PDB file of C-alpha atoms and ligand atoms in Angstrom:
ATOM      1  CA  UNK A  23      -0.022  -0.024  -0.012  1.00 44.00           C
ATOM      2  CA  UNK A  24       1.404   3.392  -0.978  1.00 44.00           C
ATOM      3  CA  UNK A  25       1.690   6.111   1.751  1.00 49.00           C
ATOM      4  CA  UNK A  26      -0.218   9.284   0.972  1.00 47.00           C
ATOM      5  CA  UNK A  27       3.177  11.007   0.177  1.00 50.00           C
ATOM      6  CA  UNK A  28       4.215   8.210  -2.136  1.00 47.00           C
ATOM      7  CA  UNK A  29       0.858   8.317  -3.887  1.00 40.00           C
ATOM      8  CA  UNK A  30       1.106  12.110  -4.441  1.00 42.00           C
ATOM      9  CA  UNK A  31       4.634  11.651  -5.727  1.00 47.00           C
ATOM     10  CA  UNK A  32       3.462   9.146  -8.178  1.00 44.00           C
ATOM     11  CA  UNK A  33       0.606  11.371  -9.390  1.00 40.00           C
ATOM     12  CA  UNK A  34       2.995  14.284  -9.880  1.00 42.00           C
ATOM     13  CA  UNK A  35       5.367  12.120 -11.766  1.00 42.00           C
ATOM     14  CA  UNK A  36       2.746  10.682 -14.041  1.00 40.00           C
ATOM     15  CA  UNK A  37       1.202  14.179 -14.768  1.00 41.00           C
ATOM     16  CA  UNK A  38       4.726  15.391 -15.688  1.00 43.00           C
ATOM     17  CA  UNK A  39       5.330  12.454 -18.009  1.00 43.00           C
ATOM     18  CA  UNK A  40       1.953  12.809 -19.788  1.00 43.00           C
ATOM     19  CA  UNK A  41       2.447  16.497 -20.139  1.00 47.00           C
ATOM     20  CA  UNK A  42       5.876  16.111 -21.545  1.00 50.00           C
ATOM     21  CA  UNK A  43       4.681  13.601 -24.023  1.00 55.00           C
ATOM     22  CA  UNK A  44       1.570  15.468 -25.171  1.00 55.00           C
ATOM     23  CA  UNK A  45       3.634  18.691 -25.709  1.00 65.00           C
ATOM     24  CA  UNK A  46       6.170  16.649 -27.645  1.00 61.00           C
ATOM     25  CA  UNK A  47       3.444  15.129 -29.756  1.00 60.00           C
ATOM     26  CA  UNK A  48       2.083  18.651 -30.342  1.00 60.00           C
ATOM     27  CA  UNK A  49       5.538  19.883 -31.446  1.00 63.00           C
ATOM     28  CA  UNK A  50       6.049  16.868 -33.550  1.00 59.00           C
ATOM     29  CA  UNK A  51       2.682  17.615 -35.357  1.00 55.00           C
ATOM     30  CA  UNK A  52       4.237  20.819 -36.549  1.00 58.00           C
ATOM     31  CA  UNK A  53       6.698  18.805 -38.584  1.00 60.00           C
ATOM     32  CA  UNK A  54       4.766  16.691 -41.056  1.00 57.00           C
ATOM     33  CA  UNK A  55       7.608  17.718 -43.182  1.00 70.00           C
ATOM     34  CA  UNK A  56       6.383  17.874 -46.736  1.00 78.00           C
ATOM     35  CA  UNK A  57       8.566  16.462 -49.514  1.00 93.00           C
ATOM     36  CA  UNK A  58      11.194  15.409 -47.048  1.00 96.00           C
ATOM     37  CA  UNK A  59      12.834  11.970 -46.862  1.00 97.00           C
ATOM     38  CA  UNK A  60      15.442  10.425 -44.652  1.00 98.00           C
ATOM     39  CA  UNK A  61      18.350   8.563 -46.157  1.00 98.00           C
ATOM     40  CA  UNK A  62      20.921   6.848 -43.846  1.00 98.00           C
ATOM     41  CA  UNK A  63      23.612   4.268 -43.578  1.00 98.00           C
ATOM     42  CA  UNK A  64      24.171   2.535 -40.348  1.00 98.00           C
ATOM     43  CA  UNK A  65      26.895  -0.181 -39.531  1.00 98.00           C
ATOM     44  CA  UNK A  66      25.973  -1.082 -35.986  1.00 98.00           C
ATOM     45  CA  UNK A  67      22.465   0.359 -35.521  1.00 98.00           C
ATOM     46  CA  UNK A  68      22.910   3.784 -33.958  1.00 98.00           C
ATOM     47  CA  UNK A  69      22.244   5.855 -36.985  1.00 98.00           C
ATOM     48  CA  UNK A  70      19.206   3.572 -37.860  1.00 98.00           C
ATOM     49  CA  UNK A  71      17.736   4.304 -34.435  1.00 98.00           C
ATOM     50  CA  UNK A  72      18.071   7.987 -34.822  1.00 98.00           C
ATOM     51  CA  UNK A  73      16.708   7.889 -38.362  1.00 98.00           C
ATOM     52  CA  UNK A  74      13.589   5.950 -37.132  1.00 98.00           C
ATOM     53  CA  UNK A  75      13.035   8.554 -34.373  1.00 98.00           C
ATOM     54  CA  UNK A  76      13.278  11.331 -36.810  1.00 97.00           C
ATOM     55  CA  UNK A  77      10.779   9.515 -38.985  1.00 96.00           C
ATOM     56  CA  UNK A  78       8.359   8.904 -36.119  1.00 95.00           C
ATOM     57  CA  UNK A  79       8.473  12.598 -35.414  1.00 94.00           C
ATOM     58  CA  UNK A  80       8.183  13.926 -38.913  1.00 93.00           C
ATOM     59  CA  UNK A  81       6.347  11.180 -40.889  1.00 92.00           C
ATOM     60  CA  UNK A  82       9.231  11.415 -43.391  1.00 95.00           C
ATOM     61  CA  UNK A  83       9.856   8.112 -45.255  1.00 96.00           C
ATOM     62  CA  UNK A  84      13.135   6.432 -44.536  1.00 98.00           C
ATOM     63  CA  UNK A  85      15.563   4.865 -47.191  1.00 98.00           C
ATOM     64  CA  UNK A  86      18.717   2.901 -46.293  1.00 98.00           C
ATOM     65  CA  UNK A  87      22.058   2.906 -48.139  1.00 98.00           C
ATOM     66  CA  UNK A  88      23.397  -0.693 -48.053  1.00 98.00           C
ATOM     67  CA  UNK A  89      26.981  -1.641 -49.021  1.00 98.00           C
ATOM     68  CA  UNK A  90      27.140  -4.450 -51.612  1.00 98.00           C
ATOM     69  CA  UNK A  91      29.807  -6.211 -49.486  1.00 98.00           C
ATOM     70  CA  UNK A  92      28.960  -5.709 -45.770  1.00 97.00           C
ATOM     71  CA  UNK A  93      31.669  -4.477 -43.518  1.00 98.00           C
ATOM     72  CA  UNK A  94      32.819  -6.848 -40.754  1.00 97.00           C
ATOM     73  CA  UNK A  95      30.846  -6.960 -37.571  1.00 96.00           C
ATOM     74  CA  UNK A  96      33.916  -6.444 -35.331  1.00 96.00           C
ATOM     75  CA  UNK A  97      35.035  -2.986 -34.646  1.00 96.00           C
ATOM     76  CA  UNK A  98      38.821  -3.287 -35.156  1.00 97.00           C
ATOM     77  CA  UNK A  99      38.663  -5.084 -38.668  1.00 98.00           C
ATOM     78  CA  UNK A 100      36.137  -2.482 -39.803  1.00 98.00           C
ATOM     79  CA  UNK A 101      38.179   0.603 -38.636  1.00 98.00           C
ATOM     80  CA  UNK A 102      41.347  -1.004 -40.422  1.00 98.00           C
ATOM     81  CA  UNK A 103      39.362  -1.602 -43.645  1.00 98.00           C
ATOM     82  CA  UNK A 104      37.907   1.844 -43.627  1.00 98.00           C
ATOM     83  CA  UNK A 105      41.228   3.654 -42.938  1.00 98.00           C
ATOM     84  CA  UNK A 106      42.660   1.797 -46.049  1.00 98.00           C
ATOM     85  CA  UNK A 107      39.662   2.746 -48.135  1.00 98.00           C
ATOM     86  CA  UNK A 108      39.932   6.394 -47.127  1.00 98.00           C
ATOM     87  CA  UNK A 109      43.725   6.406 -47.815  1.00 98.00           C
ATOM     88  CA  UNK A 110      42.963   5.023 -51.300  1.00 98.00           C
ATOM     89  CA  UNK A 111      39.910   7.168 -51.869  1.00 98.00           C
ATOM     90  CA  UNK A 112      37.930   3.944 -52.466  1.00 98.00           C
ATOM     91  CA  UNK A 113      34.245   4.246 -52.614  1.00 98.00           C
ATOM     92  CA  UNK A 114      32.555   1.022 -51.942  1.00 98.00           C
ATOM     93  CA  UNK A 115      29.785  -0.113 -54.293  1.00 98.00           C
ATOM     94  CA  UNK A 116      26.356   0.111 -52.728  1.00 98.00           C
ATOM     95  CA  UNK A 117      22.731  -0.908 -53.149  1.00 98.00           C
ATOM     96  CA  UNK A 118      21.441   2.640 -53.660  1.00 95.00           C
ATOM     97  CA  UNK A 119      18.211   3.446 -51.973  1.00 97.00           C
ATOM     98  CA  UNK A 120      15.317   3.312 -54.282  1.00 96.00           C
ATOM     99  CA  UNK A 121      14.176   6.854 -53.848  1.00 98.00           C
ATOM    100  CA  UNK A 122      12.648   8.950 -56.495  1.00 98.00           C
ATOM    101  CA  UNK A 123      14.368  12.344 -55.798  1.00 98.00           C
ATOM    102  CA  UNK A 124      11.799  14.291 -57.900  1.00 97.00           C
ATOM    103  CA  UNK A 125       9.459  13.725 -54.987  1.00 97.00           C
ATOM    104  CA  UNK A 126      11.594  15.430 -52.412  1.00 97.00           C
ATOM    105  CA  UNK A 127      13.088  18.908 -51.705  1.00 96.00           C
ATOM    106  CA  UNK A 128      14.668  18.214 -48.381  1.00 96.00           C
ATOM    107  CA  UNK A 129      16.872  15.218 -47.592  1.00 97.00           C
ATOM    108  CA  UNK A 130      17.739  14.404 -44.026  1.00 98.00           C
ATOM    109  CA  UNK A 131      20.901  12.348 -44.426  1.00 98.00           C
ATOM    110  CA  UNK A 132      22.364  10.334 -41.594  1.00 99.00           C
ATOM    111  CA  UNK A 133      25.825   8.819 -41.217  1.00 99.00           C
ATOM    112  CA  UNK A 134      27.957   7.351 -38.486  1.00 98.00           C
ATOM    113  CA  UNK A 135      31.266   9.274 -38.083  1.00 98.00           C
ATOM    114  CA  UNK A 136      34.080   7.235 -39.528  1.00 98.00           C
ATOM    115  CA  UNK A 137      37.587   8.444 -38.885  1.00 98.00           C
ATOM    116  CA  UNK A 138      36.200  11.920 -38.413  1.00 98.00           C
ATOM    117  CA  UNK A 139      34.299  11.833 -41.752  1.00 98.00           C
ATOM    118  CA  UNK A 140      31.072  10.479 -43.190  1.00 98.00           C
ATOM    119  CA  UNK A 141      30.928   6.783 -43.683  1.00 98.00           C
ATOM    120  CA  UNK A 142      32.132   5.455 -47.011  1.00 98.00           C
ATOM    121  CA  UNK A 143      28.799   4.043 -48.196  1.00 98.00           C
ATOM    122  CA  UNK A 144      27.311   7.562 -47.760  1.00 99.00           C
ATOM    123  CA  UNK A 145      30.220   9.016 -49.665  1.00 98.00           C
ATOM    124  CA  UNK A 146      29.483   6.404 -52.445  1.00 98.00           C
ATOM    125  CA  UNK A 147      25.873   7.428 -52.586  1.00 98.00           C
ATOM    126  CA  UNK A 148      26.592  11.155 -52.597  1.00 98.00           C
ATOM    127  CA  UNK A 149      29.252  10.710 -55.346  1.00 98.00           C
ATOM    128  CA  UNK A 150      26.753   8.964 -57.647  1.00 98.00           C
ATOM    129  CA  UNK A 151      23.565  11.005 -56.874  1.00 98.00           C
ATOM    130  CA  UNK A 152      22.671  14.548 -58.116  1.00 97.00           C
ATOM    131  CA  UNK A 153      21.372  16.520 -55.224  1.00 98.00           C
ATOM    132  CA  UNK A 154      21.575  19.940 -56.972  1.00 98.00           C
ATOM    133  CA  UNK A 155      19.071  22.306 -55.576  1.00 97.00           C
ATOM    134  CA  UNK A 156      18.043  20.031 -52.632  1.00 97.00           C
ATOM    135  CA  UNK A 157      18.279  21.070 -49.025  1.00 96.00           C
ATOM    136  CA  UNK A 158      20.373  18.580 -46.976  1.00 97.00           C
ATOM    137  CA  UNK A 159      19.851  18.300 -43.274  1.00 97.00           C
ATOM    138  CA  UNK A 160      22.666  16.123 -42.168  1.00 98.00           C
ATOM    139  CA  UNK A 161      22.991  14.236 -38.912  1.00 98.00           C
ATOM    140  CA  UNK A 162      25.714  12.039 -37.491  1.00 99.00           C
ATOM    141  CA  UNK A 163      26.159   9.609 -34.726  1.00 98.00           C
ATOM    142  CA  UNK A 164      29.498   9.277 -33.129  1.00 98.00           C
ATOM    143  CA  UNK A 165      31.476   7.597 -30.360  1.00 98.00           C
ATOM    144  CA  UNK A 166      32.551  10.767 -28.651  1.00 98.00           C
ATOM    145  CA  UNK A 167      34.141  12.961 -31.348  1.00 98.00           C
ATOM    146  CA  UNK A 168      31.048  15.121 -31.968  1.00 98.00           C
ATOM    147  CA  UNK A 169      30.473  16.698 -35.344  1.00 98.00           C
ATOM    148  CA  UNK A 170      34.115  16.440 -36.577  1.00 98.00           C
ATOM    149  CA  UNK A 171      34.314  16.846 -40.327  1.00 98.00           C
ATOM    150  CA  UNK A 172      30.908  15.258 -41.149  1.00 98.00           C
ATOM    151  CA  UNK A 173      28.994  18.394 -42.081  1.00 98.00           C
ATOM    152  CA  UNK A 174      32.084  19.745 -44.060  1.00 98.00           C
ATOM    153  CA  UNK A 175      31.915  16.483 -46.075  1.00 98.00           C
ATOM    154  CA  UNK A 176      28.325  17.101 -47.203  1.00 98.00           C
ATOM    155  CA  UNK A 177      29.154  20.739 -48.146  1.00 98.00           C
ATOM    156  CA  UNK A 178      32.221  19.610 -50.107  1.00 98.00           C
ATOM    157  CA  UNK A 179      30.484  16.724 -51.844  1.00 98.00           C
ATOM    158  CA  UNK A 180      27.237  18.606 -52.577  1.00 98.00           C
ATOM    159  CA  UNK A 181      28.295  22.044 -53.720  1.00 98.00           C
ATOM    160  CA  UNK A 182      24.917  22.735 -55.428  1.00 98.00           C
ATOM    161  CA  UNK A 183      22.946  21.831 -52.357  1.00 98.00           C
ATOM    162  CA  UNK A 184      22.033  23.987 -49.287  1.00 97.00           C
ATOM    163  CA  UNK A 185      23.413  22.179 -46.173  1.00 98.00           C
ATOM    164  CA  UNK A 186      21.718  23.139 -42.988  1.00 97.00           C
ATOM    165  CA  UNK A 187      23.335  22.704 -39.479  1.00 97.00           C
ATOM    166  CA  UNK A 188      23.731  19.275 -38.293  1.00 98.00           C
ATOM    167  CA  UNK A 189      22.165  17.128 -35.615  1.00 98.00           C
ATOM    168  CA  UNK A 190      24.997  15.379 -33.744  1.00 98.00           C
ATOM    169  CA  UNK A 191      24.129  12.469 -31.551  1.00 98.00           C
ATOM    170  CA  UNK A 192      26.396  10.432 -29.204  1.00 98.00           C
ATOM    171  CA  UNK A 193      25.725   6.671 -29.806  1.00 98.00           C
ATOM    172  CA  UNK A 194      22.060   6.106 -30.189  1.00 97.00           C
ATOM    173  CA  UNK A 195      21.064   9.124 -28.126  1.00 97.00           C
ATOM    174  CA  UNK A 196      20.013   9.891 -24.628  1.00 96.00           C
ATOM    175  CA  UNK A 197      16.623   9.817 -23.137  1.00 96.00           C
ATOM    176  CA  UNK A 198      16.090  13.347 -24.498  1.00 97.00           C
ATOM    177  CA  UNK A 199      16.721  12.228 -28.164  1.00 98.00           C
ATOM    178  CA  UNK A 200      13.202  13.172 -29.259  1.00 97.00           C
ATOM    179  CA  UNK A 201      13.658  16.770 -27.626  1.00 97.00           C
ATOM    180  CA  UNK A 202      17.047  17.087 -29.330  1.00 97.00           C
ATOM    181  CA  UNK A 203      15.572  16.088 -32.757  1.00 97.00           C
ATOM    182  CA  UNK A 204      12.680  18.525 -32.308  1.00 95.00           C
ATOM    183  CA  UNK A 205      15.009  21.437 -31.391  1.00 95.00           C
ATOM    184  CA  UNK A 206      17.216  20.710 -34.357  1.00 96.00           C
ATOM    185  CA  UNK A 207      14.226  20.539 -36.737  1.00 95.00           C
ATOM    186  CA  UNK A 208      13.082  23.919 -35.458  1.00 91.00           C
ATOM    187  CA  UNK A 209      16.500  25.587 -35.725  1.00 93.00           C
ATOM    188  CA  UNK A 210      17.673  24.050 -38.945  1.00 92.00           C
ATOM    189  CA  UNK A 211      14.420  23.565 -40.841  1.00 78.00           C
ATOM    190  CA  UNK A 212      14.619  25.741 -43.936  1.00 75.00           C
TER     191      UNK A 212
HETATM  192  C1  FMN B  29      35.332   2.538 -38.949  1.00 73.63           C
HETATM  193  C2  FMN B  29      34.813   3.414 -37.721  1.00 73.63           C
HETATM  194  C3  FMN B  29      35.418   4.561 -37.504  1.00 73.63           C
HETATM  195  C4  FMN B  29      34.952   5.424 -36.491  1.00 73.63           C
HETATM  196  N1  FMN B  29      35.471   6.637 -36.246  1.00 73.63           N
HETATM  197  C5  FMN B  29      34.967   7.549 -35.275  1.00 73.63           C
HETATM  198  C6  FMN B  29      35.526   8.779 -35.023  1.00 73.63           C
HETATM  199  O1  FMN B  29      36.336   9.233 -35.754  1.00 73.63           O
HETATM  200  N2  FMN B  29      35.020   9.511 -34.120  1.00 73.63           N
HETATM  201  C7  FMN B  29      33.927   9.082 -33.268  1.00 73.63           C
HETATM  202  O2  FMN B  29      33.472   9.835 -32.422  1.00 73.63           O
HETATM  203  N3  FMN B  29      33.388   7.895 -33.433  1.00 73.63           N
HETATM  204  C8  FMN B  29      33.928   7.073 -34.398  1.00 73.63           C
HETATM  205  N4  FMN B  29      33.378   5.662 -34.554  1.00 73.63           N
HETATM  206  C9  FMN B  29      32.292   5.359 -33.800  1.00 73.63           C
HETATM  207  C10 FMN B  29      30.962   5.564 -34.534  1.00 73.63           C
HETATM  208  O3  FMN B  29      30.890   6.887 -35.148  1.00 73.63           O
HETATM  209  C11 FMN B  29      29.748   5.364 -33.594  1.00 73.63           C
HETATM  210  O4  FMN B  29      29.765   4.177 -32.851  1.00 73.63           O
HETATM  211  C12 FMN B  29      28.387   5.493 -34.434  1.00 73.63           C
HETATM  212  O5  FMN B  29      27.436   5.804 -33.550  1.00 73.63           O
HETATM  213  C13 FMN B  29      28.107   4.162 -35.075  1.00 73.63           C
HETATM  214  O6  FMN B  29      26.961   4.332 -35.790  1.00 73.63           O
HETATM  215  P1  FMN B  29      26.135   3.102 -36.420  1.00 73.63           P
HETATM  216  O7  FMN B  29      25.819   2.153 -35.223  1.00 73.63           O
HETATM  217  O8  FMN B  29      24.984   3.657 -37.076  1.00 73.63           O
HETATM  218  O9  FMN B  29      27.037   2.342 -37.345  1.00 73.63           O
HETATM  219  C14 FMN B  29      33.853   4.928 -35.649  1.00 73.63           C
HETATM  220  C15 FMN B  29      33.350   3.751 -35.871  1.00 73.63           C
HETATM  221  C16 FMN B  29      33.828   2.882 -36.913  1.00 73.63           C
HETATM  222  C17 FMN B  29      33.237   1.523 -37.141  1.00 73.63           C
END
């Protein structure tokens, strides 16, 4: 049996939770982002998690970039392989997402940080895709390095696009990931 004090505490907690969620839902409803799609690559799942939260909040469809030859699961062999690919400027063949770019003006593009930069499969897709005139809203997930060169890579590889500020997420995000996404959408949304 709860004491009166415990009961009151529980009621206050619940009200705060419901309040937070309904105001989040209200905010999210401002972003049924028209003609916006999400394109991402994820090696170990973090970027996929963030992409699906953005989709849940914006109703934007999600498209995945998949390397034709998967990278190893283990961290060390992947970092070694990627370092070599970067040194050689190698862009791995990918299964490009089946997105009709005519239907979208804004592309939210997500990448893990790989050696300070965007992941190679994302670089492959950008190098073979004409994003002229599109708005790119980049996001990266990382292991502690923050933004690093990831936004600069988009600017450099897509000179005819408008690149907004980035959303930068550590790992697959904290408990305030939704708030972080909504703040970013508000600030960066063209
Ligand atoms: C090849 C490779 C290189 C990485 N380089 C960096 C880095 O330079 N800075 C950093 O903060 N994290 C780095 N990480 C960690 C990833 O960016 C981080 O775990 C990310 O959230 C993984 O996203 P994913 O689960 O969608 O693949 C690296 C990971 C890999 C596999």
